Short mmCIF file of C-alpha atoms in Angstrom, two decimals:
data_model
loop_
_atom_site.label_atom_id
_atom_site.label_comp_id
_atom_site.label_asym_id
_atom_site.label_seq_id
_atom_site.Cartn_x
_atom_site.Cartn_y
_atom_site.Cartn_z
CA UNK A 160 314.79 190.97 -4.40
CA UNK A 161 312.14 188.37 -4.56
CA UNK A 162 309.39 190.78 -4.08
CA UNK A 163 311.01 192.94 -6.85
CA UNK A 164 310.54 189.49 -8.68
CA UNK A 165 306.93 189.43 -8.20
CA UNK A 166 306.54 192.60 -8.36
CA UNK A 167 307.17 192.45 -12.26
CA UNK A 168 304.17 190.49 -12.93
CA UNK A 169 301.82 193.21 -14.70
CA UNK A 170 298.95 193.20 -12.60
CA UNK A 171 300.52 192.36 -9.34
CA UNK A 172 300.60 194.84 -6.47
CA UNK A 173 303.24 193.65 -4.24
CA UNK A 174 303.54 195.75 -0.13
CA UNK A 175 306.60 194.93 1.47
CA UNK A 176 307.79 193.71 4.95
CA UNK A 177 304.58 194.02 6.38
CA UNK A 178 303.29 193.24 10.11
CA UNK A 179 299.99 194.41 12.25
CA UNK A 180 302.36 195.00 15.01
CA UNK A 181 303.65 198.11 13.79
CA UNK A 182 307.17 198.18 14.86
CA UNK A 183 309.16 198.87 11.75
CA UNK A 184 309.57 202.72 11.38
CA UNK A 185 306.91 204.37 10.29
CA UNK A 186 307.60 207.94 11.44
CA UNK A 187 304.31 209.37 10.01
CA UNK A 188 302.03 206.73 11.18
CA UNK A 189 300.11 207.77 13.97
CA UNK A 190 299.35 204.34 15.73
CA UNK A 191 303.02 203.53 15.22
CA UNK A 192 304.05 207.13 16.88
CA UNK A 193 301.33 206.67 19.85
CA UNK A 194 303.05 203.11 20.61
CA UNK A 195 306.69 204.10 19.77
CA UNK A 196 306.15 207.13 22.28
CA UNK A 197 304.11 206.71 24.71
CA UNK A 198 303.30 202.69 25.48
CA UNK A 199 300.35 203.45 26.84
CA UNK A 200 298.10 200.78 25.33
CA UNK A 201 298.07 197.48 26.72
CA UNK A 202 297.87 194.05 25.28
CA UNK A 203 293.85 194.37 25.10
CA UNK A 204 294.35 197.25 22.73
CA UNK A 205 295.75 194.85 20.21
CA UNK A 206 292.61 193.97 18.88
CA UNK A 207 291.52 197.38 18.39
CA UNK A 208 294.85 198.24 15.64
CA UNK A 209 294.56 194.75 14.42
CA UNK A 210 291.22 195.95 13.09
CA UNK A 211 291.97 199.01 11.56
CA UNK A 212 295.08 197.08 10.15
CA UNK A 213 292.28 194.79 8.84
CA UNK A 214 290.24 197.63 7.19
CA UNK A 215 293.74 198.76 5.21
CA UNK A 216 294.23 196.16 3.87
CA UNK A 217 290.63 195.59 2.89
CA UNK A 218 290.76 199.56 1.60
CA UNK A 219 294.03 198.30 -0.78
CA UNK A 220 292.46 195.09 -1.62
CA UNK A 221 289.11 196.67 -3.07
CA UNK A 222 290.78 198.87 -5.51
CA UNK A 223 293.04 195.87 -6.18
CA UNK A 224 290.23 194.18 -7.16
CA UNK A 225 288.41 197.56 -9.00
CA UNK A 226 291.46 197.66 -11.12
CA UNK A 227 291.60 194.18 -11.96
CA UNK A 228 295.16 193.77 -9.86
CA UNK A 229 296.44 191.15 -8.06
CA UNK A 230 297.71 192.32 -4.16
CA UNK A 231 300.88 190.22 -2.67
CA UNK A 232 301.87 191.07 0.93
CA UNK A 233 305.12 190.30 1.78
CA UNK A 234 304.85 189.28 5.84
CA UNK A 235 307.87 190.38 7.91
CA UNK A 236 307.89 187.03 9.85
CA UNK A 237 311.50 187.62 11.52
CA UNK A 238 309.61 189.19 13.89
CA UNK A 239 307.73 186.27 14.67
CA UNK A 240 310.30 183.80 14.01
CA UNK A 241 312.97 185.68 15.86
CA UNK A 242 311.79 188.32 18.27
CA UNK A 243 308.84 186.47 19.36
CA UNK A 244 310.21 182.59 19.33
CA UNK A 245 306.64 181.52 17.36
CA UNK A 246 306.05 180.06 14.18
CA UNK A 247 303.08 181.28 13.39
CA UNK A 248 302.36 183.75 11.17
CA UNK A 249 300.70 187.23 12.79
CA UNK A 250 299.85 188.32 9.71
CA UNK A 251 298.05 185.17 8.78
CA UNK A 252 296.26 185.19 12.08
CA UNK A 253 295.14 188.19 11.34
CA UNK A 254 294.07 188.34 7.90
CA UNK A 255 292.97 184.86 7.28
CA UNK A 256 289.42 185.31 9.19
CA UNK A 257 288.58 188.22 6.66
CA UNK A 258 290.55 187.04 3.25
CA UNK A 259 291.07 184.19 1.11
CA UNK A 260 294.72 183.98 1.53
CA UNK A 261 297.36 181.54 -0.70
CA UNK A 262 300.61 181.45 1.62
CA UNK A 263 304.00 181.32 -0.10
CA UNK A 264 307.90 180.64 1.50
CA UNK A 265 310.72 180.92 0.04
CA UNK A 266 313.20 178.87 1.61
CA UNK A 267 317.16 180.28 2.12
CA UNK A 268 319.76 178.38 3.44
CA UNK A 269 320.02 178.99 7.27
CA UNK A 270 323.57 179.46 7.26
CA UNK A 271 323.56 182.12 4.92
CA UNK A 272 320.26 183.60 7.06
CA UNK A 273 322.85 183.31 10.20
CA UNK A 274 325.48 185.15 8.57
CA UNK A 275 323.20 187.95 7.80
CA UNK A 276 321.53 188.19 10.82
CA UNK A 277 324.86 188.05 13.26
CA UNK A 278 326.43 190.78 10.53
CA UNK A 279 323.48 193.23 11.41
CA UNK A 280 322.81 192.05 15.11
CA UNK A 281 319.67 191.03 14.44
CA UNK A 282 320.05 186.77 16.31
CA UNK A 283 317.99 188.09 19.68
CA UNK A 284 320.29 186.27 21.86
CA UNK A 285 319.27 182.89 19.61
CA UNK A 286 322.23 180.09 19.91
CA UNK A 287 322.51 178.17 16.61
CA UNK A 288 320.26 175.57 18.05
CA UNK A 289 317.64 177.71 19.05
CA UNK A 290 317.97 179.16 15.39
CA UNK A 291 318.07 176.03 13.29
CA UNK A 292 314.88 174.82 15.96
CA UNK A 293 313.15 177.81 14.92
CA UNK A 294 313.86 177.06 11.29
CA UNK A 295 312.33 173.59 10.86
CA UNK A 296 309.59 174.64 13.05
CA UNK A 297 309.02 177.72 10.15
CA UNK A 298 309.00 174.82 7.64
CA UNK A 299 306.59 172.67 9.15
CA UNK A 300 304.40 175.92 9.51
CA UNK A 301 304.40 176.68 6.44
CA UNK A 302 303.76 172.77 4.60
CA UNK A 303 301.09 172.79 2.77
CA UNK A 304 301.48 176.24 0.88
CA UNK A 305 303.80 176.91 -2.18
CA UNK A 306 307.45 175.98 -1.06
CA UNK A 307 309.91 178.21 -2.92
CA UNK A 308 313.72 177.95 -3.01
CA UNK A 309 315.78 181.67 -2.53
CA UNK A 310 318.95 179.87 -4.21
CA UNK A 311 317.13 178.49 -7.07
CA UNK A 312 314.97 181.69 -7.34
CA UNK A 313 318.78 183.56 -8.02
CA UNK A 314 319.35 181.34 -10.45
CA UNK A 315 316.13 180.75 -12.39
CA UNK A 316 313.98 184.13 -11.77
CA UNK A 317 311.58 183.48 -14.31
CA UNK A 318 311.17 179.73 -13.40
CA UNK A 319 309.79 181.97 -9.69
CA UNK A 320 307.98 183.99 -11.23
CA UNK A 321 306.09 181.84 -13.39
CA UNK A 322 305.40 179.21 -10.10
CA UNK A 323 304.55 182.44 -8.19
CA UNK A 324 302.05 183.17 -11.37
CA UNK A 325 300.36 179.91 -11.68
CA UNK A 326 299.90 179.41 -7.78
CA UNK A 327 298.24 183.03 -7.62
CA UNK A 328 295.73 182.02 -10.45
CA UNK A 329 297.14 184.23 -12.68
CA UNK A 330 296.71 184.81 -16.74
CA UNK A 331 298.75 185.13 -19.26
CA UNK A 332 295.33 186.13 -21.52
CA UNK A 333 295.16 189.20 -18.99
CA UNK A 334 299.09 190.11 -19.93
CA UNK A 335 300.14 189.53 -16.39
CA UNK A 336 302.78 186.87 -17.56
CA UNK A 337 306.24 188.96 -18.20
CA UNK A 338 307.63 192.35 -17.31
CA UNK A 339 311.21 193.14 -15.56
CA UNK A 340 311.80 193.63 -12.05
CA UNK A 341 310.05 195.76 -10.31
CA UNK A 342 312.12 199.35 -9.60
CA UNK A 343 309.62 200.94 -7.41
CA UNK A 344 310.72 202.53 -3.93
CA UNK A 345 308.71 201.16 -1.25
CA UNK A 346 310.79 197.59 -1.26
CA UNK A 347 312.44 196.71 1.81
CA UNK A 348 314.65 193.64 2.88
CA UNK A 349 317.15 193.75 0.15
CA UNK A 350 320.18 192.05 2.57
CA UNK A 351 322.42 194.34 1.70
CA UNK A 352 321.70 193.63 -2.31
CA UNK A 353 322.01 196.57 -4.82
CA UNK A 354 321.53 196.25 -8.34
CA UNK A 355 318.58 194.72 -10.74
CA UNK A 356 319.98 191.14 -11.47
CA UNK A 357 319.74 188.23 -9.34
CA UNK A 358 322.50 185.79 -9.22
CA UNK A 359 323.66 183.11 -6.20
CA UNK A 360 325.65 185.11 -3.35
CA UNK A 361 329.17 183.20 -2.35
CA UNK A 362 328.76 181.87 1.37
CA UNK A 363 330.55 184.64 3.67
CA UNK A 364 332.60 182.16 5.88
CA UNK A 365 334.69 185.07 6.77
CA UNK A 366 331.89 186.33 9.00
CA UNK A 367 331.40 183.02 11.01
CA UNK A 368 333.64 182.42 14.38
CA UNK A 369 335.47 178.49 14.08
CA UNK A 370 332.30 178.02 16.53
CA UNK A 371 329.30 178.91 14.41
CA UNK A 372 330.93 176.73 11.58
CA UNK A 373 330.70 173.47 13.90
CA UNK A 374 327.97 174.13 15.52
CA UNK A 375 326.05 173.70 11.77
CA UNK A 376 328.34 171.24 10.81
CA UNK A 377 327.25 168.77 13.42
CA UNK A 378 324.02 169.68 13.67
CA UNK A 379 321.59 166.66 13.28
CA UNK A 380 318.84 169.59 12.41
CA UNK A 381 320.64 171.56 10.03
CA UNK A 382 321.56 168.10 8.31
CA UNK A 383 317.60 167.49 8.51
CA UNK A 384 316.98 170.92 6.83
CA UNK A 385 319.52 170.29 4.19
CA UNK A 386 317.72 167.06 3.36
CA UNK A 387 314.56 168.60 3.23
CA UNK A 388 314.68 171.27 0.89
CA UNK A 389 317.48 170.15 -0.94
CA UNK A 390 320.89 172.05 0.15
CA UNK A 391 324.25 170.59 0.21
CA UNK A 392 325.82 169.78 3.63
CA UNK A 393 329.04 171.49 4.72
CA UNK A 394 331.85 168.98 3.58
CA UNK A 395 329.96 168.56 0.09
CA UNK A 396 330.49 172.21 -0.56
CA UNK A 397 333.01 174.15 -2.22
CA UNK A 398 334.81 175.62 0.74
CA UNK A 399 337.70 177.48 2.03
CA UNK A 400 341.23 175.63 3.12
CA UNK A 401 340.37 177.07 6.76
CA UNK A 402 336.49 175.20 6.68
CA UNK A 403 338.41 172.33 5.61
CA UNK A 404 340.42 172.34 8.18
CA UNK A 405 338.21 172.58 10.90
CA UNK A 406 336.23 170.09 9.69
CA UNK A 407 339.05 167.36 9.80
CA UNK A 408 340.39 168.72 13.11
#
């Protein structure tokens, strides 16, 4: 939905959940086929896509720039994050040597990011500590760049859009300021959201075990994480008789 966000901004071009590894579907992609298929490439090959990865993006970012647009590429970092266990960015590591990239992370509460994950099996065998480790080391990675909050973004769309605007050098004399969200196809990563209007999602308790609720509870990291970027802790929340109760067990 964020992307959708940005992707209302007149001039911007906005690509979604994208990675030079290759390993979303992408039936009618030949590199993605050979690897998908076959594995026979080897780790020494990696260069070798990574370039011609490079030269697509540099094919989209000329005509970006011959039709005066702006490009935004959404990076698919679970993989990283996740699936690999690093905090860097591929897709920075990548495209930094040949671009002048501005970085941008939007921040969601890592309870809520649980809850999705465990509901679509996506964790990769991560325990909640492995998970909430992984998230403050995706924080630190990113400090520097434009910090953006998911929760506030639900709230106050425009008030994204516009930081999203100004970081991205963007002008208002060029019209780019303004338009609604973006209803193209190509938009991936939704969570499970339908629908054009953005507004807060209720925590899904019902889909956390008695475990996963303590585990965050007590978690020195998670309370470091909610101090940093602003969320509420568990027992200052609005929640549930049964959350209650297992916190004054």
């Amino acid at each position: 939905m964020l992307s959708r966000i940005i992707g209302g901004i007149d001039r911007a071009v906005v690509l979604s959940e994208i990675h030079p590894d290759r390993h979303l579907p992408q039936v009618f992609n030949p590199i993605f086929q050979f690897r998908k298929s076959y594995g026979l490439d080897t780790p020494e090959d990696q260069a070798a896509f990574d370039h011609v990865f490079v030269e697509e993006i540099r094919a989209i970012q000329n005509i970006c720039k011959r039709e005066n647009r702006v490009l935004f590429v959404r990076d698919h970092y679970h993989r990283d994050i996740i699936v690999n266990r690093r905090s860097e960015s591929r897709l920075t590591e990548v495209l930094l040597p040949h671009f002048n990239i501005k970085r941008i992370y939007t921040f969601r509460d890592p309870l809520e990011v649980w809850t999705s994950m465990k509901l679509k099996n996506w964790l990769e065998g991560a325990s909640v500590d492995e998970f909430l480790d992984l998230q403050v080391r995706a924080l630190d990675e990113f400090r520097g760049d434009l910090n953006l909050n998911y929760h506030d973004a639900c709230v106050r769309p425009g008030k994204f859009k516009r930081a999203v605007f100004d970081y991205a050098g963007m002008s208002e004399a060029e019209g780019d300021f303004g338009g609604p969200m973006d209803d193209r196809q190509h938009y991936t990563g939704q969570s499970g959201r339908f629908g054009k209007e953005m507004a807060p999602r209720p925590t899904r308790w019902g889909a956390l075990s008695d475990g996963d609720i303590l585990a965050f509870a007590n978690s020195p990291v998670y309370a470091e994480l909610c101090q940093r970027t602003g969320l509420k802790l568990i027992p200052d929340r609005d929640i549930p008789p049964r959350v209650q109760r297992l916190l004054n067990a």
